Amino acid sequence: MAKKSVIARQKKREQMVAQYAERRAELRAKGDYEGLQMLPRDASPSRLRNRCQLTGRSRGYIRVYGLSRIAFRDMARAGKIPGIRKSSW
């Protein structure tokens, strides 16, 4: 489980990216790169990090499910993800 402060920081960044999305698009269309630099750093979408929805873990993230590999494995084993089952041959 990631620290609560790291998860909170990520949520704050997501809100800021959404807040400044239109302004960033306008400035980019104009080619006003100095105006872009005046925006807050956390308003840039490249500062976001994919994190597990359950645990907040950033590594081993499976994009399709929005989970880390560990949470995915636990949920799949418990039968909570439809269409996924443990392979055997």
Short mmCIF file of N, CA, C and O in Angstrom, two decimals:
data_model
loop_
_atom_site.label_atom_id
_atom_site.label_comp_id
_atom_site.label_asym_id
_atom_site.label_seq_id
_atom_site.Cartn_x
_atom_site.Cartn_y
_atom_site.Cartn_z
N MET A 1 0.84 -1.18 0.00
CA MET A 1 0.00 0.00 0.00
C MET A 1 0.89 1.24 0.00
O MET A 1 1.80 1.36 0.81
N ALA A 2 0.61 2.14 -0.93
CA ALA A 2 1.36 3.38 -1.00
C ALA A 2 0.97 4.28 0.18
O ALA A 2 -0.10 4.13 0.76
N LYS A 3 1.86 5.21 0.50
CA LYS A 3 1.57 6.13 1.59
C LYS A 3 0.36 6.99 1.22
O LYS A 3 0.14 7.33 0.07
N LYS A 4 -0.42 7.33 2.23
CA LYS A 4 -1.62 8.13 2.01
C LYS A 4 -1.26 9.48 1.39
O LYS A 4 -2.01 10.02 0.58
N SER A 5 -0.11 10.04 1.78
CA SER A 5 0.28 11.34 1.25
C SER A 5 0.58 11.27 -0.24
O SER A 5 0.28 12.20 -0.98
N VAL A 6 1.15 10.16 -0.69
CA VAL A 6 1.47 9.99 -2.12
C VAL A 6 0.18 9.87 -2.92
O VAL A 6 0.04 10.46 -4.00
N ILE A 7 -0.78 9.13 -2.40
CA ILE A 7 -2.07 8.97 -3.08
C ILE A 7 -2.80 10.31 -3.13
O ILE A 7 -3.37 10.69 -4.16
N ALA A 8 -2.77 11.06 -2.04
CA ALA A 8 -3.43 12.36 -1.99
C ALA A 8 -2.77 13.34 -2.96
O ALA A 8 -3.46 14.12 -3.63
N ARG A 9 -1.46 13.30 -3.06
CA ARG A 9 -0.73 14.18 -3.98
C ARG A 9 -1.11 13.87 -5.42
O ARG A 9 -1.30 14.78 -6.23
N GLN A 10 -1.26 12.58 -5.73
CA GLN A 10 -1.65 12.18 -7.07
C GLN A 10 -3.06 12.69 -7.41
O GLN A 10 -3.30 13.19 -8.51
N LYS A 11 -3.99 12.58 -6.47
CA LYS A 11 -5.35 13.05 -6.71
C LYS A 11 -5.37 14.56 -6.92
O LYS A 11 -6.11 15.08 -7.75
N LYS A 12 -4.55 15.27 -6.16
CA LYS A 12 -4.47 16.72 -6.29
C LYS A 12 -3.94 17.09 -7.68
O LYS A 12 -4.44 18.01 -8.32
N ARG A 13 -2.96 16.34 -8.16
CA ARG A 13 -2.42 16.58 -9.51
C ARG A 13 -3.47 16.32 -10.57
O ARG A 13 -3.58 17.06 -11.55
N GLU A 14 -4.25 15.25 -10.41
CA GLU A 14 -5.30 14.92 -11.38
C GLU A 14 -6.32 16.05 -11.47
O GLU A 14 -6.75 16.42 -12.57
N GLN A 15 -6.69 16.62 -10.33
CA GLN A 15 -7.63 17.73 -10.33
C GLN A 15 -7.04 18.96 -11.01
O GLN A 15 -7.72 19.65 -11.77
N MET A 16 -5.77 19.22 -10.77
CA MET A 16 -5.12 20.38 -11.36
C MET A 16 -4.98 20.23 -12.87
O MET A 16 -5.17 21.19 -13.62
N VAL A 17 -4.68 19.03 -13.33
CA VAL A 17 -4.57 18.78 -14.77
C VAL A 17 -5.92 19.04 -15.43
O VAL A 17 -6.00 19.68 -16.48
N ALA A 18 -7.01 18.57 -14.81
CA ALA A 18 -8.35 18.79 -15.36
C ALA A 18 -8.70 20.29 -15.34
O ALA A 18 -9.32 20.80 -16.28
N GLN A 19 -8.29 20.99 -14.31
CA GLN A 19 -8.61 22.40 -14.16
C GLN A 19 -7.94 23.24 -15.25
O GLN A 19 -8.55 24.16 -15.79
N TYR A 20 -6.69 22.94 -15.58
CA TYR A 20 -5.92 23.74 -16.52
C TYR A 20 -5.90 23.16 -17.93
O TYR A 20 -5.18 23.67 -18.79
N ALA A 21 -6.67 22.13 -18.22
CA ALA A 21 -6.62 21.46 -19.52
C ALA A 21 -6.96 22.41 -20.67
O ALA A 21 -6.25 22.46 -21.68
N GLU A 22 -8.03 23.18 -20.53
CA GLU A 22 -8.43 24.10 -21.60
C GLU A 22 -7.40 25.19 -21.82
O GLU A 22 -7.06 25.51 -22.96
N ARG A 23 -6.91 25.76 -20.73
CA ARG A 23 -5.93 26.83 -20.84
C ARG A 23 -4.65 26.33 -21.50
O ARG A 23 -4.06 27.01 -22.33
N ARG A 24 -4.22 25.11 -21.14
CA ARG A 24 -3.03 24.54 -21.76
C ARG A 24 -3.23 24.34 -23.25
O ARG A 24 -2.34 24.60 -24.05
N ALA A 25 -4.42 23.86 -23.63
CA ALA A 25 -4.71 23.63 -25.05
C ALA A 25 -4.68 24.94 -25.83
O ALA A 25 -4.14 25.00 -26.95
N GLU A 26 -5.26 26.01 -25.26
CA GLU A 26 -5.24 27.32 -25.92
C GLU A 26 -3.81 27.82 -26.12
O GLU A 26 -3.45 28.27 -27.20
N LEU A 27 -3.03 27.76 -25.05
CA LEU A 27 -1.66 28.27 -25.13
C LEU A 27 -0.82 27.47 -26.11
O LEU A 27 0.00 28.03 -26.84
N ARG A 28 -1.05 26.17 -26.16
CA ARG A 28 -0.31 25.33 -27.10
C ARG A 28 -0.70 25.64 -28.53
O ARG A 28 0.15 25.63 -29.43
N ALA A 29 -1.99 25.87 -28.76
CA ALA A 29 -2.45 26.18 -30.11
C ALA A 29 -1.86 27.50 -30.60
O ALA A 29 -1.51 27.64 -31.78
N LYS A 30 -1.74 28.47 -29.69
CA LYS A 30 -1.15 29.76 -30.04
C LYS A 30 0.36 29.66 -30.21
O LYS A 30 0.97 30.50 -30.86
N GLY A 31 0.96 28.68 -29.58
CA GLY A 31 2.43 28.58 -29.59
C GLY A 31 3.06 29.44 -28.52
O GLY A 31 4.24 29.78 -28.60
N ASP A 32 2.29 29.81 -27.51
CA ASP A 32 2.77 30.66 -26.42
C ASP A 32 3.42 29.79 -25.35
O ASP A 32 2.81 29.44 -24.34
N TYR A 33 4.68 29.45 -25.56
CA TYR A 33 5.37 28.55 -24.64
C TYR A 33 5.78 29.26 -23.35
O TYR A 33 5.92 28.62 -22.31
N GLU A 34 5.94 30.56 -23.40
CA GLU A 34 6.23 31.30 -22.17
C GLU A 34 5.01 31.29 -21.26
O GLU A 34 5.14 31.20 -20.04
N GLY A 35 3.83 31.40 -21.84
CA GLY A 35 2.59 31.32 -21.06
C GLY A 35 2.42 29.94 -20.44
O GLY A 35 1.95 29.82 -19.31
N LEU A 36 2.82 28.90 -21.17
CA LEU A 36 2.76 27.54 -20.63
C LEU A 36 3.68 27.39 -19.43
O LEU A 36 3.34 26.70 -18.47
N GLN A 37 4.83 28.04 -19.49
CA GLN A 37 5.77 27.93 -18.38
C GLN A 37 5.28 28.64 -17.13
O GLN A 37 5.71 28.31 -16.03
N MET A 38 4.37 29.58 -17.31
CA MET A 38 3.83 30.31 -16.16
C MET A 38 2.78 29.49 -15.40
O MET A 38 2.46 29.80 -14.26
N LEU A 39 2.24 28.44 -16.02
CA LEU A 39 1.26 27.59 -15.35
C LEU A 39 1.96 26.76 -14.26
O LEU A 39 3.17 26.54 -14.33
N PRO A 40 1.21 26.28 -13.29
CA PRO A 40 1.81 25.43 -12.24
C PRO A 40 2.38 24.15 -12.83
O PRO A 40 1.86 23.62 -13.82
N ARG A 41 3.44 23.65 -12.25
CA ARG A 41 4.06 22.42 -12.75
C ARG A 41 3.10 21.24 -12.74
O ARG A 41 3.09 20.44 -13.66
N ASP A 42 2.33 21.13 -11.69
CA ASP A 42 1.44 19.98 -11.55
C ASP A 42 0.26 20.03 -12.52
O ASP A 42 -0.54 19.10 -12.56
N ALA A 43 0.13 21.11 -13.30
CA ALA A 43 -0.93 21.19 -14.29
C ALA A 43 -0.57 20.42 -15.56
O ALA A 43 -1.41 20.23 -16.43
N SER A 44 0.65 19.95 -15.65
CA SER A 44 1.09 19.20 -16.82
C SER A 44 0.68 17.74 -16.71
O SER A 44 0.94 17.09 -15.70
N PRO A 45 0.06 17.18 -17.75
CA PRO A 45 -0.37 15.77 -17.68
C PRO A 45 0.80 14.79 -17.59
O PRO A 45 0.62 13.66 -17.13
N SER A 46 1.98 15.21 -17.99
CA SER A 46 3.11 14.29 -17.92
C SER A 46 3.58 14.05 -16.48
O SER A 46 4.38 13.16 -16.23
N ARG A 47 3.08 14.84 -15.53
CA ARG A 47 3.46 14.64 -14.13
C ARG A 47 2.59 13.59 -13.44
O ARG A 47 2.86 13.21 -12.31
N LEU A 48 1.54 13.13 -14.14
CA LEU A 48 0.68 12.10 -13.57
C LEU A 48 1.37 10.74 -13.66
O LEU A 48 2.17 10.49 -14.55
N ARG A 49 1.00 9.86 -12.76
CA ARG A 49 1.58 8.52 -12.72
C ARG A 49 0.42 7.54 -12.59
O ARG A 49 -0.50 7.77 -11.80
N ASN A 50 0.45 6.47 -13.37
CA ASN A 50 -0.59 5.46 -13.25
C ASN A 50 -0.44 4.75 -11.91
O ASN A 50 0.64 4.27 -11.57
N ARG A 51 -1.53 4.67 -11.17
CA ARG A 51 -1.50 4.02 -9.86
C ARG A 51 -2.67 3.07 -9.73
O ARG A 51 -3.74 3.29 -10.29
N CYS A 52 -2.46 2.01 -8.95
CA CYS A 52 -3.50 1.02 -8.68
C CYS A 52 -4.66 1.70 -7.95
O CYS A 52 -4.45 2.49 -7.03
N GLN A 53 -5.88 1.38 -8.36
CA GLN A 53 -7.05 1.99 -7.73
C GLN A 53 -7.26 1.50 -6.31
O GLN A 53 -7.81 2.22 -5.49
N LEU A 54 -6.83 0.30 -6.02
CA LEU A 54 -7.03 -0.25 -4.67
C LEU A 54 -5.93 0.13 -3.70
O LEU A 54 -6.19 0.56 -2.58
N THR A 55 -4.68 -0.06 -4.14
CA THR A 55 -3.56 0.09 -3.21
C THR A 55 -2.75 1.35 -3.43
O THR A 55 -2.00 1.75 -2.54
N GLY A 56 -2.82 1.95 -4.60
CA GLY A 56 -2.02 3.13 -4.89
C GLY A 56 -0.63 2.78 -5.38
O GLY A 56 0.18 3.68 -5.60
N ARG A 57 -0.34 1.51 -5.58
CA ARG A 57 0.97 1.08 -6.04
C ARG A 57 1.21 1.58 -7.47
O ARG A 57 0.32 1.51 -8.31
N SER A 58 2.41 2.08 -7.74
CA SER A 58 2.68 2.65 -9.05
C SER A 58 3.39 1.68 -9.99
O SER A 58 3.32 1.84 -11.20
N ARG A 59 4.04 0.70 -9.45
CA ARG A 59 4.76 -0.24 -10.31
C ARG A 59 3.93 -1.49 -10.57
O ARG A 59 3.12 -1.88 -9.74
N GLY A 60 4.16 -2.10 -11.70
CA GLY A 60 3.41 -3.30 -12.05
C GLY A 60 1.96 -2.99 -12.35
O GLY A 60 1.07 -3.78 -12.05
N TYR A 61 1.70 -1.85 -12.96
CA TYR A 61 0.34 -1.38 -13.23
C TYR A 61 -0.18 -2.02 -14.51
O TYR A 61 0.49 -2.00 -15.55
N ILE A 62 -1.38 -2.59 -14.46
CA ILE A 62 -2.02 -3.16 -15.64
C ILE A 62 -3.08 -2.17 -16.08
O ILE A 62 -4.11 -1.99 -15.43
N ARG A 63 -2.84 -1.52 -17.21
CA ARG A 63 -3.66 -0.40 -17.66
C ARG A 63 -5.12 -0.78 -17.93
O ARG A 63 -6.03 -0.03 -17.61
N VAL A 64 -5.35 -1.94 -18.53
CA VAL A 64 -6.70 -2.36 -18.89
C VAL A 64 -7.60 -2.45 -17.66
O VAL A 64 -8.78 -2.08 -17.71
N TYR A 65 -7.06 -2.93 -16.55
CA TYR A 65 -7.85 -3.13 -15.34
C TYR A 65 -7.67 -2.02 -14.31
O TYR A 65 -8.45 -1.94 -13.35
N GLY A 66 -6.65 -1.20 -14.45
CA GLY A 66 -6.42 -0.13 -13.50
C GLY A 66 -5.92 -0.63 -12.16
O GLY A 66 -6.11 0.03 -11.14
N LEU A 67 -5.28 -1.80 -12.17
CA LEU A 67 -4.79 -2.42 -10.93
C LEU A 67 -3.33 -2.76 -11.05
O LEU A 67 -2.80 -2.93 -12.15
N SER A 68 -2.68 -2.92 -9.90
CA SER A 68 -1.31 -3.41 -9.91
C SER A 68 -1.35 -4.93 -10.10
O SER A 68 -2.40 -5.56 -9.94
N ARG A 69 -0.23 -5.49 -10.43
CA ARG A 69 -0.18 -6.94 -10.68
C ARG A 69 -0.58 -7.74 -9.45
O ARG A 69 -1.22 -8.80 -9.55
N ILE A 70 -0.26 -7.24 -8.27
CA ILE A 70 -0.56 -7.95 -7.04
C ILE A 70 -2.06 -7.92 -6.75
O ILE A 70 -2.67 -8.95 -6.45
N ALA A 71 -2.67 -6.73 -6.87
CA ALA A 71 -4.11 -6.61 -6.64
C ALA A 71 -4.88 -7.39 -7.71
O ALA A 71 -5.90 -8.03 -7.40
N PHE A 72 -4.38 -7.35 -8.95
CA PHE A 72 -5.03 -8.10 -10.03
C PHE A 72 -5.03 -9.59 -9.72
O PHE A 72 -6.04 -10.28 -9.87
N ARG A 73 -3.89 -10.09 -9.27
CA ARG A 73 -3.77 -11.52 -8.97
C ARG A 73 -4.72 -11.94 -7.84
O ARG A 73 -5.39 -12.97 -7.92
N ASP A 74 -4.78 -11.12 -6.79
CA ASP A 74 -5.67 -11.43 -5.67
C ASP A 74 -7.14 -11.42 -6.09
O ASP A 74 -7.91 -12.31 -5.72
N MET A 75 -7.52 -10.42 -6.88
CA MET A 75 -8.91 -10.34 -7.31
C MET A 75 -9.27 -11.45 -8.30
O MET A 75 -10.37 -11.99 -8.26
N ALA A 76 -8.31 -11.79 -9.17
CA ALA A 76 -8.57 -12.86 -10.13
C ALA A 76 -8.72 -14.20 -9.41
O ALA A 76 -9.60 -15.00 -9.75
N ARG A 77 -7.89 -14.42 -8.42
CA ARG A 77 -7.97 -15.66 -7.66
C ARG A 77 -9.28 -15.76 -6.89
O ARG A 77 -9.86 -16.84 -6.75
N ALA A 78 -9.80 -14.63 -6.43
CA ALA A 78 -11.06 -14.61 -5.69
C ALA A 78 -12.27 -14.64 -6.63
O ALA A 78 -13.41 -14.72 -6.17
N GLY A 79 -12.02 -14.55 -7.94
CA GLY A 79 -13.11 -14.59 -8.92
C GLY A 79 -13.86 -13.28 -9.05
O GLY A 79 -15.01 -13.26 -9.47
N LYS A 80 -13.22 -12.18 -8.72
CA LYS A 80 -13.88 -10.87 -8.76
C LYS A 80 -13.71 -10.16 -10.10
O LYS A 80 -14.32 -9.12 -10.31
N ILE A 81 -12.88 -10.72 -10.99
CA ILE A 81 -12.71 -10.13 -12.32
C ILE A 81 -13.33 -11.08 -13.33
O ILE A 81 -12.87 -12.20 -13.49
N PRO A 82 -14.41 -10.66 -14.00
CA PRO A 82 -15.08 -11.58 -14.92
C PRO A 82 -14.21 -11.95 -16.11
O PRO A 82 -13.50 -11.12 -16.66
N GLY A 83 -14.25 -13.22 -16.47
CA GLY A 83 -13.52 -13.70 -17.64
C GLY A 83 -12.08 -14.09 -17.35
O GLY A 83 -11.38 -14.54 -18.25
N ILE A 84 -11.61 -13.90 -16.14
CA ILE A 84 -10.23 -14.22 -15.78
C ILE A 84 -10.24 -15.42 -14.84
O ILE A 84 -10.97 -15.45 -13.86
N ARG A 85 -9.42 -16.41 -15.17
CA ARG A 85 -9.26 -17.55 -14.26
C ARG A 85 -7.83 -18.05 -14.32
O ARG A 85 -7.12 -17.78 -15.30
N LYS A 86 -7.44 -18.77 -13.34
CA LYS A 86 -6.08 -19.28 -13.24
C LYS A 86 -5.87 -20.34 -14.33
O LYS A 86 -6.69 -21.23 -14.51
N SER A 87 -4.77 -20.18 -15.03
CA SER A 87 -4.50 -21.14 -16.10
C SER A 87 -3.90 -22.43 -15.54
O SER A 87 -3.21 -22.43 -14.53
N SER A 88 -4.20 -23.51 -16.24
CA SER A 88 -3.59 -24.79 -15.88
C SER A 88 -3.57 -25.64 -17.14
O SER A 88 -4.48 -25.59 -17.95
N TRP A 89 -2.51 -26.40 -17.31
CA TRP A 89 -2.39 -27.29 -18.46
C TRP A 89 -1.60 -28.52 -18.13
O TRP A 89 -1.08 -28.70 -17.10
#
